[in-house]
Amino acid sequence: MEAKESKLKSIIQGTCPKCHVGRVFIHKNPYASWSFTKMHDHCSHCGQSFDPEPGFYQGAMYVSYALTLAITFPVGLLLLFVLNVDLFVVLAVLTFLLLAFLPVIFRLSRLVWLNFFIRYRPSASSKQPE
Ligand SMILES: [Zn+2]
């Protein structure tokens, strides 16, 4: 149970999934810069690689798809069937929402994907990558 809480903490705080100290992304605020995609190569604290193998983050697309559905499905259904908004307005609202949340969805997807494969080791303080 502690590991699950730790993974959630790592995902929300944007920290290294192995030590929960080093930051994964260069800029803390995803909206601070257009370079919201820039990541560190390795953890500054434990040395964990944030790009373990070529094409590692292609799998994060599935997480991104799930997050996108989690936003569009309830909002779309609410607007269409509860508030009876016109379909084109619904599409415009959903497009705006997805563009507005693009940096957050991008980062969450990668952080979830990283945490899916890298185990939390609180004692990992040396700069020895695995
Ligand atoms: Zn680390």
mmCIF file of N, CA and C and ligand atoms in Angstrom:
data_model
loop_
_atom_site.group_PDB
_atom_site.id
_atom_site.type_symbol
_atom_site.label_atom_id
_atom_site.label_comp_id
_atom_site.label_asym_id
_atom_site.label_seq_id
_atom_site.Cartn_x
_atom_site.Cartn_y
_atom_site.Cartn_z
ATOM 1 N N MET A 1 0.834 -1.204 0.000
ATOM 2 C CA MET A 1 0.000 0.000 0.000
ATOM 3 C C MET A 1 0.861 1.244 0.000
ATOM 4 N N GLU A 2 1.975 1.169 0.707
ATOM 5 C CA GLU A 2 2.846 2.337 0.759
ATOM 6 C C GLU A 2 3.438 2.662 -0.607
ATOM 7 N N ALA A 3 3.758 1.607 -1.382
ATOM 8 C CA ALA A 3 4.332 1.821 -2.702
ATOM 9 C C ALA A 3 3.340 2.526 -3.620
ATOM 10 N N LYS A 4 2.055 2.176 -3.530
ATOM 11 C CA LYS A 4 1.053 2.821 -4.372
ATOM 12 C C LYS A 4 0.930 4.295 -4.016
ATOM 13 N N GLU A 5 0.921 4.589 -2.719
ATOM 14 C CA GLU A 5 0.852 5.983 -2.307
ATOM 15 C C GLU A 5 2.085 6.733 -2.783
ATOM 16 N N SER A 6 3.215 6.067 -2.747
ATOM 17 C CA SER A 6 4.445 6.695 -3.169
ATOM 18 C C SER A 6 4.423 6.988 -4.654
ATOM 19 N N LYS A 7 3.883 6.062 -5.437
ATOM 20 C CA LYS A 7 3.790 6.287 -6.878
ATOM 21 C C LYS A 7 2.875 7.478 -7.171
ATOM 22 N N LEU A 8 1.763 7.551 -6.478
ATOM 23 C CA LEU A 8 0.852 8.677 -6.668
ATOM 24 C C LEU A 8 1.545 9.994 -6.306
ATOM 25 N N LYS A 9 2.304 9.965 -5.223
ATOM 26 C CA LYS A 9 3.040 11.162 -4.803
ATOM 27 C C LYS A 9 4.052 11.563 -5.876
ATOM 28 N N SER A 10 4.757 10.578 -6.408
ATOM 29 C CA SER A 10 5.744 10.852 -7.447
ATOM 30 C C SER A 10 5.088 11.431 -8.693
ATOM 31 N N ILE A 11 3.939 10.887 -9.071
ATOM 32 C CA ILE A 11 3.252 11.347 -10.278
ATOM 33 C C ILE A 11 2.754 12.775 -10.091
ATOM 34 N N ILE A 12 2.155 13.047 -8.944
ATOM 35 C CA ILE A 12 1.585 14.377 -8.710
ATOM 36 C C ILE A 12 2.680 15.431 -8.560
ATOM 37 N N GLN A 13 3.758 15.070 -7.881
ATOM 38 C CA GLN A 13 4.835 16.042 -7.658
ATOM 39 C C GLN A 13 5.818 16.124 -8.814
ATOM 40 N N GLY A 14 5.756 15.165 -9.746
ATOM 41 C CA GLY A 14 6.673 15.187 -10.884
ATOM 42 C C GLY A 14 8.090 14.833 -10.504
ATOM 43 N N THR A 15 8.234 13.970 -9.521
ATOM 44 C CA THR A 15 9.567 13.602 -9.070
ATOM 45 C C THR A 15 9.947 12.217 -9.565
ATOM 46 N N CYS A 16 11.224 11.902 -9.423
ATOM 47 C CA CYS A 16 11.782 10.633 -9.864
ATOM 48 C C CYS A 16 11.018 9.473 -9.214
ATOM 49 N N PRO A 17 10.600 8.473 -9.997
ATOM 50 C CA PRO A 17 9.848 7.361 -9.421
ATOM 51 C C PRO A 17 10.687 6.478 -8.495
ATOM 52 N N LYS A 18 12.003 6.574 -8.609
ATOM 53 C CA LYS A 18 12.861 5.706 -7.805
ATOM 54 C C LYS A 18 13.153 6.304 -6.424
ATOM 55 N N CYS A 19 13.467 7.612 -6.371
ATOM 56 C CA CYS A 19 13.864 8.214 -5.088
ATOM 57 C C CYS A 19 12.886 9.281 -4.591
ATOM 58 N N HIS A 20 12.016 9.789 -5.451
ATOM 59 C CA HIS A 20 11.044 10.838 -5.110
ATOM 60 C C HIS A 20 11.714 12.136 -4.688
ATOM 61 N N VAL A 21 12.928 12.364 -5.134
ATOM 62 C CA VAL A 21 13.631 13.595 -4.788
ATOM 63 C C VAL A 21 13.903 14.429 -6.043
ATOM 64 N N GLY A 22 14.584 13.820 -7.021
ATOM 65 C CA GLY A 22 14.947 14.556 -8.233
ATOM 66 C C GLY A 22 13.731 14.829 -9.112
ATOM 67 N N ARG A 23 13.760 15.944 -9.807
ATOM 68 C CA ARG A 23 12.653 16.314 -10.688
ATOM 69 C C ARG A 23 12.823 15.653 -12.053
ATOM 70 N N VAL A 24 11.717 15.245 -12.650
ATOM 71 C CA VAL A 24 11.754 14.605 -13.972
ATOM 72 C C VAL A 24 11.809 15.663 -15.068
ATOM 73 N N PHE A 25 10.978 16.699 -14.953
ATOM 74 C CA PHE A 25 10.912 17.735 -15.982
ATOM 75 C C PHE A 25 11.753 18.933 -15.565
ATOM 76 N N ILE A 26 12.318 19.611 -16.550
ATOM 77 C CA ILE A 26 13.218 20.726 -16.274
ATOM 78 C C ILE A 26 12.459 21.891 -15.652
ATOM 79 N N HIS A 27 11.308 22.253 -16.223
ATOM 80 C CA HIS A 27 10.498 23.334 -15.671
ATOM 81 C C HIS A 27 9.447 22.742 -14.746
ATOM 82 N N LYS A 28 9.331 23.309 -13.549
ATOM 83 C CA LYS A 28 8.386 22.773 -12.572
ATOM 84 C C LYS A 28 6.938 22.997 -13.012
ATOM 85 N N ASN A 29 6.649 24.216 -13.494
ATOM 86 C CA ASN A 29 5.289 24.554 -13.910
ATOM 87 C C ASN A 29 5.108 24.193 -15.391
ATOM 88 N N PRO A 30 4.143 23.330 -15.723
ATOM 89 C CA PRO A 30 3.969 22.945 -17.130
ATOM 90 C C PRO A 30 3.536 24.104 -18.017
ATOM 91 N N TYR A 31 2.989 25.165 -17.429
ATOM 92 C CA TYR A 31 2.531 26.303 -18.223
ATOM 93 C C TYR A 31 3.540 27.456 -18.226
ATOM 94 N N ALA A 32 4.692 27.251 -17.618
ATOM 95 C CA ALA A 32 5.666 28.331 -17.515
ATOM 96 C C ALA A 32 6.402 28.578 -18.821
ATOM 97 N N SER A 33 6.469 27.576 -19.664
ATOM 98 C CA SER A 33 7.261 27.718 -20.876
ATOM 99 C C SER A 33 6.682 26.837 -21.969
ATOM 100 N N TRP A 34 6.993 27.171 -23.234
ATOM 101 C CA TRP A 34 6.579 26.312 -24.340
ATOM 102 C C TRP A 34 7.361 25.010 -24.339
ATOM 103 N N SER A 35 8.485 24.982 -23.627
ATOM 104 C CA SER A 35 9.289 23.761 -23.582
ATOM 105 C C SER A 35 8.866 22.886 -22.407
ATOM 106 N N PHE A 36 7.557 22.701 -22.273
ATOM 107 C CA PHE A 36 7.042 21.884 -21.175
ATOM 108 C C PHE A 36 7.389 20.412 -21.343
ATOM 109 N N THR A 37 7.893 20.032 -22.519
ATOM 110 C CA THR A 37 8.236 18.626 -22.762
ATOM 111 C C THR A 37 9.653 18.269 -22.330
ATOM 112 N N LYS A 38 10.469 19.283 -22.031
ATOM 113 C CA LYS A 38 11.884 19.035 -21.721
ATOM 114 C C LYS A 38 12.033 18.264 -20.407
ATOM 115 N N MET A 39 12.767 17.167 -20.501
ATOM 116 C CA MET A 39 13.006 16.320 -19.334
ATOM 117 C C MET A 39 14.505 16.234 -19.055
ATOM 118 N N HIS A 40 14.836 15.957 -17.801
ATOM 119 C CA HIS A 40 16.220 15.654 -17.472
ATOM 120 C C HIS A 40 16.547 14.260 -18.013
ATOM 121 N N ASP A 41 17.803 14.045 -18.384
ATOM 122 C CA ASP A 41 18.214 12.720 -18.863
ATOM 123 C C ASP A 41 18.262 11.721 -17.715
ATOM 124 N N HIS A 42 18.768 12.191 -16.578
ATOM 125 C CA HIS A 42 18.906 11.332 -15.402
ATOM 126 C C HIS A 42 18.423 12.084 -14.169
ATOM 127 N N CYS A 43 18.103 11.340 -13.135
ATOM 128 C CA CYS A 43 17.722 11.952 -11.863
ATOM 129 C C CYS A 43 18.945 12.611 -11.240
ATOM 130 N N SER A 44 18.770 13.832 -10.750
ATOM 131 C CA SER A 44 19.886 14.544 -10.136
ATOM 132 C C SER A 44 20.255 13.959 -8.775
ATOM 133 N N HIS A 45 19.366 13.177 -8.186
ATOM 134 C CA HIS A 45 19.608 12.624 -6.854
ATOM 135 C C HIS A 45 20.152 11.200 -6.911
ATOM 136 N N CYS A 46 19.468 10.323 -7.652
ATOM 137 C CA CYS A 46 19.859 8.906 -7.643
ATOM 138 C C CYS A 46 20.469 8.439 -8.954
ATOM 139 N N GLY A 47 20.401 9.241 -10.006
ATOM 140 C CA GLY A 47 21.002 8.867 -11.275
ATOM 141 C C GLY A 47 20.135 7.990 -12.149
ATOM 142 N N GLN A 48 18.893 7.738 -11.747
ATOM 143 C CA GLN A 48 17.986 6.924 -12.555
ATOM 144 C C GLN A 48 17.784 7.568 -13.923
ATOM 145 N N SER A 49 17.930 6.769 -14.981
ATOM 146 C CA SER A 49 17.702 7.279 -16.329
ATOM 147 C C SER A 49 16.216 7.514 -16.546
ATOM 148 N N PHE A 50 15.876 8.661 -17.128
ATOM 149 C CA PHE A 50 14.481 8.952 -17.457
ATOM 150 C C PHE A 50 14.169 8.592 -18.904
ATOM 151 N N ASP A 51 15.137 8.020 -19.586
ATOM 152 C CA ASP A 51 14.917 7.505 -20.947
ATOM 153 C C ASP A 51 15.555 6.123 -21.011
ATOM 154 N N PRO A 52 14.934 5.139 -20.353
ATOM 155 C CA PRO A 52 15.567 3.827 -20.185
ATOM 156 C C PRO A 52 15.923 3.121 -21.488
ATOM 157 N N GLU A 53 15.122 3.318 -22.523
ATOM 158 C CA GLU A 53 15.416 2.672 -23.799
ATOM 159 C C GLU A 53 14.775 3.498 -24.914
ATOM 160 N N PRO A 54 15.268 3.335 -26.151
ATOM 161 C CA PRO A 54 14.677 4.105 -27.265
ATOM 162 C C PRO A 54 13.198 3.770 -27.427
ATOM 163 N N GLY A 55 12.396 4.792 -27.608
ATOM 164 C CA GLY A 55 10.962 4.593 -27.803
ATOM 165 C C GLY A 55 10.206 4.252 -26.544
ATOM 166 N N PHE A 56 10.826 4.475 -25.391
ATOM 167 C CA PHE A 56 10.186 4.114 -24.119
ATOM 168 C C PHE A 56 8.839 4.806 -23.948
ATOM 169 N N TYR A 57 8.760 6.055 -24.343
ATOM 170 C CA TYR A 57 7.549 6.831 -24.073
ATOM 171 C C TYR A 57 6.450 6.637 -25.110
ATOM 172 N N GLN A 58 6.658 5.770 -26.083
ATOM 173 C CA GLN A 58 5.559 5.483 -27.008
ATOM 174 C C GLN A 58 4.391 4.857 -26.256
ATOM 175 N N GLY A 59 4.696 4.093 -25.217
ATOM 176 C CA GLY A 59 3.631 3.477 -24.418
ATOM 177 C C GLY A 59 2.841 4.495 -23.626
ATOM 178 N N ALA A 60 3.442 5.665 -23.382
ATOM 179 C CA ALA A 60 2.733 6.711 -22.643
ATOM 180 C C ALA A 60 1.551 7.242 -23.441
ATOM 181 N N MET A 61 1.531 6.951 -24.736
ATOM 182 C CA MET A 61 0.387 7.371 -25.555
ATOM 183 C C MET A 61 -0.896 6.706 -25.083
ATOM 184 N N TYR A 62 -0.790 5.483 -24.591
ATOM 185 C CA TYR A 62 -1.987 4.798 -24.093
ATOM 186 C C TYR A 62 -2.505 5.480 -22.832
ATOM 187 N N VAL A 63 -1.586 5.913 -21.984
ATOM 188 C CA VAL A 63 -1.979 6.639 -20.778
ATOM 189 C C VAL A 63 -2.603 7.973 -21.169
ATOM 190 N N SER A 64 -1.991 8.630 -22.144
ATOM 191 C CA SER A 64 -2.511 9.904 -22.621
ATOM 192 C C SER A 64 -3.922 9.731 -23.188
ATOM 193 N N TYR A 65 -4.131 8.654 -23.926
ATOM 194 C CA TYR A 65 -5.453 8.365 -24.490
ATOM 195 C C TYR A 65 -6.485 8.175 -23.374
ATOM 196 N N ALA A 66 -6.096 7.444 -22.338
ATOM 197 C CA ALA A 66 -7.016 7.213 -21.220
ATOM 198 C C ALA A 66 -7.335 8.527 -20.500
ATOM 199 N N LEU A 67 -6.335 9.363 -20.292
ATOM 200 C CA LEU A 67 -6.565 10.650 -19.633
ATOM 201 C C LEU A 67 -7.458 11.549 -20.491
ATOM 202 N N THR A 68 -7.216 11.527 -21.788
ATOM 203 C CA THR A 68 -8.034 12.327 -22.703
ATOM 204 C C THR A 68 -9.493 11.874 -22.662
ATOM 205 N N LEU A 69 -9.703 10.556 -22.652
ATOM 206 C CA LEU A 69 -11.069 10.041 -22.545
ATOM 207 C C LEU A 69 -11.701 10.421 -21.215
ATOM 208 N N ALA A 70 -10.892 10.394 -20.142
ATOM 209 C CA ALA A 70 -11.411 10.725 -18.817
ATOM 210 C C ALA A 70 -11.879 12.175 -18.757
ATOM 211 N N ILE A 71 -11.339 13.032 -19.610
ATOM 212 C CA ILE A 71 -11.780 14.429 -19.657
ATOM 213 C C ILE A 71 -12.947 14.593 -20.626
ATOM 214 N N THR A 72 -12.803 14.072 -21.840
ATOM 215 C CA THR A 72 -13.799 14.350 -22.880
ATOM 216 C C THR A 72 -15.119 13.613 -22.679
ATOM 217 N N PHE A 73 -15.055 12.387 -22.199
ATOM 218 C CA PHE A 73 -16.290 11.604 -22.100
ATOM 219 C C PHE A 73 -17.300 12.218 -21.130
ATOM 220 N N PRO A 74 -16.925 12.475 -19.876
ATOM 221 C CA PRO A 74 -17.925 13.054 -18.967
ATOM 222 C C PRO A 74 -18.341 14.472 -19.355
ATOM 223 N N VAL A 75 -17.383 15.277 -19.797
ATOM 224 C CA VAL A 75 -17.737 16.655 -20.176
ATOM 225 C C VAL A 75 -18.638 16.646 -21.404
ATOM 226 N N GLY A 76 -18.287 15.810 -22.383
ATOM 227 C CA GLY A 76 -19.104 15.727 -23.590
ATOM 228 C C GLY A 76 -20.513 15.245 -23.302
ATOM 229 N N LEU A 77 -20.631 14.207 -22.480
ATOM 230 C CA LEU A 77 -21.967 13.695 -22.134
ATOM 231 C C LEU A 77 -22.770 14.719 -21.354
ATOM 232 N N LEU A 78 -22.104 15.412 -20.430
ATOM 233 C CA LEU A 78 -22.789 16.444 -19.644
ATOM 234 C C LEU A 78 -23.333 17.553 -20.541
ATOM 235 N N LEU A 79 -22.479 18.031 -21.445
ATOM 236 C CA LEU A 79 -22.900 19.127 -22.322
ATOM 237 C C LEU A 79 -23.989 18.677 -23.292
ATOM 238 N N LEU A 80 -23.836 17.495 -23.852
ATOM 239 C CA LEU A 80 -24.784 17.024 -24.862
ATOM 240 C C LEU A 80 -26.139 16.641 -24.283
ATOM 241 N N PHE A 81 -26.123 15.836 -23.228
ATOM 242 C CA PHE A 81 -27.384 15.225 -22.783
ATOM 243 C C PHE A 81 -28.000 15.880 -21.552
ATOM 244 N N VAL A 82 -27.230 16.563 -20.761
ATOM 245 C CA VAL A 82 -27.802 17.224 -19.587
ATOM 246 C C VAL A 82 -28.100 18.692 -19.884
ATOM 247 N N LEU A 83 -27.131 19.360 -20.498
ATOM 248 C CA LEU A 83 -27.314 20.789 -20.773
ATOM 249 C C LEU A 83 -27.855 21.049 -22.173
ATOM 250 N N ASN A 84 -27.974 19.997 -22.997
ATOM 251 C CA ASN A 84 -28.509 20.108 -24.369
ATOM 252 C C ASN A 84 -27.817 21.187 -25.204
ATOM 253 N N VAL A 85 -26.497 21.174 -25.164
ATOM 254 C CA VAL A 85 -25.720 22.133 -25.943
ATOM 255 C C VAL A 85 -25.544 21.577 -27.357
ATOM 256 N N ASP A 86 -25.451 22.478 -28.329
ATOM 257 C CA ASP A 86 -25.275 22.093 -29.728
ATOM 258 C C ASP A 86 -23.975 21.295 -29.903
ATOM 259 N N LEU A 87 -23.997 20.320 -30.819
ATOM 260 C CA LEU A 87 -22.849 19.431 -31.016
ATOM 261 C C LEU A 87 -21.577 20.189 -31.380
ATOM 262 N N PHE A 88 -21.690 21.209 -32.225
ATOM 263 C CA PHE A 88 -20.498 21.946 -32.641
ATOM 264 C C PHE A 88 -19.908 22.746 -31.478
ATOM 265 N N VAL A 89 -20.761 23.224 -30.616
ATOM 266 C CA VAL A 89 -20.281 23.928 -29.416
ATOM 267 C C VAL A 89 -19.569 22.932 -28.500
ATOM 268 N N VAL A 90 -20.128 21.730 -28.383
ATOM 269 C CA VAL A 90 -19.501 20.691 -27.557
ATOM 270 C C VAL A 90 -18.119 20.360 -28.103
ATOM 271 N N LEU A 91 -18.023 20.194 -29.419
ATOM 272 C CA LEU A 91 -16.724 19.889 -30.029
ATOM 273 C C LEU A 91 -15.733 21.025 -29.816
ATOM 274 N N ALA A 92 -16.215 22.262 -29.912
ATOM 275 C CA ALA A 92 -15.330 23.410 -29.695
ATOM 276 C C ALA A 92 -14.850 23.456 -28.244
ATOM 277 N N VAL A 93 -15.758 23.188 -27.309
ATOM 278 C CA VAL A 93 -15.389 23.198 -25.885
ATOM 279 C C VAL A 93 -14.378 22.096 -25.599
ATOM 280 N N LEU A 94 -14.621 20.905 -26.141
ATOM 281 C CA LEU A 94 -13.707 19.778 -25.903
ATOM 282 C C LEU A 94 -12.332 20.045 -26.522
ATOM 283 N N THR A 95 -12.318 20.635 -27.709
ATOM 284 C CA THR A 95 -11.048 20.973 -28.347
ATOM 285 C C THR A 95 -10.283 21.971 -27.489
ATOM 286 N N PHE A 96 -10.994 22.990 -27.014
ATOM 287 C CA PHE A 96 -10.350 23.980 -26.155
ATOM 288 C C PHE A 96 -9.823 23.332 -24.873
ATOM 289 N N LEU A 97 -10.625 22.462 -24.253
ATOM 290 C CA LEU A 97 -10.207 21.797 -23.013
ATOM 291 C C LEU A 97 -8.947 20.962 -23.226
ATOM 292 N N LEU A 98 -8.921 20.201 -24.312
ATOM 293 C CA LEU A 98 -7.769 19.327 -24.559
ATOM 294 C C LEU A 98 -6.514 20.139 -24.868
ATOM 295 N N LEU A 99 -6.682 21.244 -25.595
ATOM 296 C CA LEU A 99 -5.513 22.092 -25.860
ATOM 297 C C LEU A 99 -5.028 22.756 -24.571
ATOM 298 N N ALA A 100 -5.977 23.156 -23.726
ATOM 299 C CA ALA A 100 -5.602 23.805 -22.470
ATOM 300 C C ALA A 100 -4.897 22.833 -21.530
ATOM 301 N N PHE A 101 -5.322 21.590 -21.535
ATOM 302 C CA PHE A 101 -4.728 20.604 -20.629
ATOM 303 C C PHE A 101 -3.602 19.802 -21.270
ATOM 304 N N LEU A 102 -3.221 20.150 -22.483
ATOM 305 C CA LEU A 102 -2.172 19.403 -23.184
ATOM 306 C C LEU A 102 -0.880 19.260 -22.375
ATOM 307 N N PRO A 103 -0.336 20.342 -21.804
ATOM 308 C CA PRO A 103 0.908 20.163 -21.027
ATOM 309 C C PRO A 103 0.733 19.243 -19.826
ATOM 310 N N VAL A 104 -0.398 19.330 -19.162
ATOM 311 C CA VAL A 104 -0.638 18.498 -17.981
ATOM 312 C C VAL A 104 -0.820 17.034 -18.381
ATOM 313 N N ILE A 105 -1.589 16.795 -19.449
ATOM 314 C CA ILE A 105 -1.811 15.423 -19.913
ATOM 315 C C ILE A 105 -0.498 14.806 -20.370
ATOM 316 N N PHE A 106 0.298 15.590 -21.090
ATOM 317 C CA PHE A 106 1.592 15.092 -21.572
ATOM 318 C C PHE A 106 2.462 14.654 -20.408
ATOM 319 N N ARG A 107 2.575 15.518 -19.414
ATOM 320 C CA ARG A 107 3.441 15.210 -18.271
ATOM 321 C C ARG A 107 2.898 14.056 -17.437
ATOM 322 N N LEU A 108 1.611 14.077 -17.165
ATOM 323 C CA LEU A 108 1.038 12.985 -16.369
ATOM 324 C C LEU A 108 1.220 11.646 -17.063
ATOM 325 N N SER A 109 1.050 11.622 -18.374
ATOM 326 C CA SER A 109 1.214 10.378 -19.120
ATOM 327 C C SER A 109 2.621 9.820 -18.950
ATOM 328 N N ARG A 110 3.606 10.685 -19.116
ATOM 329 C CA ARG A 110 4.988 10.214 -18.991
ATOM 330 C C ARG A 110 5.315 9.800 -17.560
ATOM 331 N N LEU A 111 4.796 10.553 -16.592
ATOM 332 C CA LEU A 111 5.075 10.212 -15.194
ATOM 333 C C LEU A 111 4.408 8.895 -14.805
ATOM 334 N N VAL A 112 3.180 8.671 -15.264
ATOM 335 C CA VAL A 112 2.506 7.400 -14.986
ATOM 336 C C VAL A 112 3.278 6.260 -15.639
ATOM 337 N N TRP A 113 3.711 6.466 -16.866
ATOM 338 C CA TRP A 113 4.438 5.420 -17.589
ATOM 339 C C TRP A 113 5.761 5.102 -16.900
ATOM 340 N N LEU A 114 6.467 6.153 -16.469
ATOM 341 C CA LEU A 114 7.725 5.937 -15.737
ATOM 342 C C LEU A 114 7.479 5.166 -14.446
ATOM 343 N N ASN A 115 6.447 5.561 -13.700
ATOM 344 C CA ASN A 115 6.150 4.907 -12.424
ATOM 345 C C ASN A 115 5.650 3.484 -12.607
ATOM 346 N N PHE A 116 5.133 3.195 -13.788
ATOM 347 C CA PHE A 116 4.663 1.852 -14.083
ATOM 348 C C PHE A 116 5.835 0.869 -14.153
ATOM 349 N N PHE A 117 6.996 1.360 -14.582
ATOM 350 C CA PHE A 117 8.127 0.466 -14.813
ATOM 351 C C PHE A 117 9.272 0.612 -13.807
ATOM 352 N N ILE A 118 9.329 1.710 -13.092
ATOM 353 C CA ILE A 118 10.442 1.931 -12.166
ATOM 354 C C ILE A 118 9.926 1.839 -10.738
ATOM 355 N N ARG A 119 10.554 0.988 -9.954
ATOM 356 C CA ARG A 119 10.120 0.729 -8.580
ATOM 357 C C ARG A 119 10.688 1.787 -7.626
ATOM 358 N N TYR A 120 9.877 2.126 -6.644
ATOM 359 C CA TYR A 120 10.283 3.089 -5.608
ATOM 360 C C TYR A 120 11.276 2.449 -4.655
ATOM 361 N N ARG A 121 12.430 3.090 -4.509
ATOM 362 C CA ARG A 121 13.441 2.626 -3.556
ATOM 363 C C ARG A 121 13.925 3.838 -2.767
ATOM 364 N N PRO A 122 13.354 4.035 -1.585
ATOM 365 C CA PRO A 122 13.694 5.243 -0.824
ATOM 366 C C PRO A 122 15.159 5.333 -0.441
ATOM 367 N N SER A 123 15.841 4.203 -0.371
ATOM 368 C CA SER A 123 17.257 4.241 0.016
ATOM 369 C C SER A 123 18.169 4.530 -1.160
ATOM 370 N N ALA A 124 17.590 4.709 -2.363
ATOM 371 C CA ALA A 124 18.402 4.948 -3.545
ATOM 372 C C ALA A 124 18.903 6.395 -3.549
ATOM 373 N N SER A 125 20.007 6.619 -2.900
ATOM 374 C CA SER A 125 20.531 7.988 -2.840
ATOM 375 C C SER A 125 21.850 8.135 -3.558
ATOM 376 N N SER A 126 22.484 7.014 -3.909
ATOM 377 C CA SER A 126 23.742 7.125 -4.633
ATOM 378 C C SER A 126 23.460 7.407 -6.097
ATOM 379 N N LYS A 127 24.446 7.874 -6.818
ATOM 380 C CA LYS A 127 24.260 8.224 -8.223
ATOM 381 C C LYS A 127 24.565 7.035 -9.118
ATOM 382 N N GLN A 128 24.153 5.850 -8.704
ATOM 383 C CA GLN A 128 24.405 4.650 -9.504
ATOM 384 C C GLN A 128 23.157 4.280 -10.283
ATOM 385 N N PRO A 129 23.116 4.581 -11.596
ATOM 386 C CA PRO A 129 21.971 4.140 -12.374
ATOM 387 C C PRO A 129 21.955 2.629 -12.535
ATOM 388 N N GLU A 130 20.733 2.076 -12.646
ATOM 389 C CA GLU A 130 20.629 0.616 -12.798
ATOM 390 C C GLU A 130 20.814 0.194 -14.230
HETATM 391 ZN ZN ZN B 1 15.904 9.666 -8.374
#
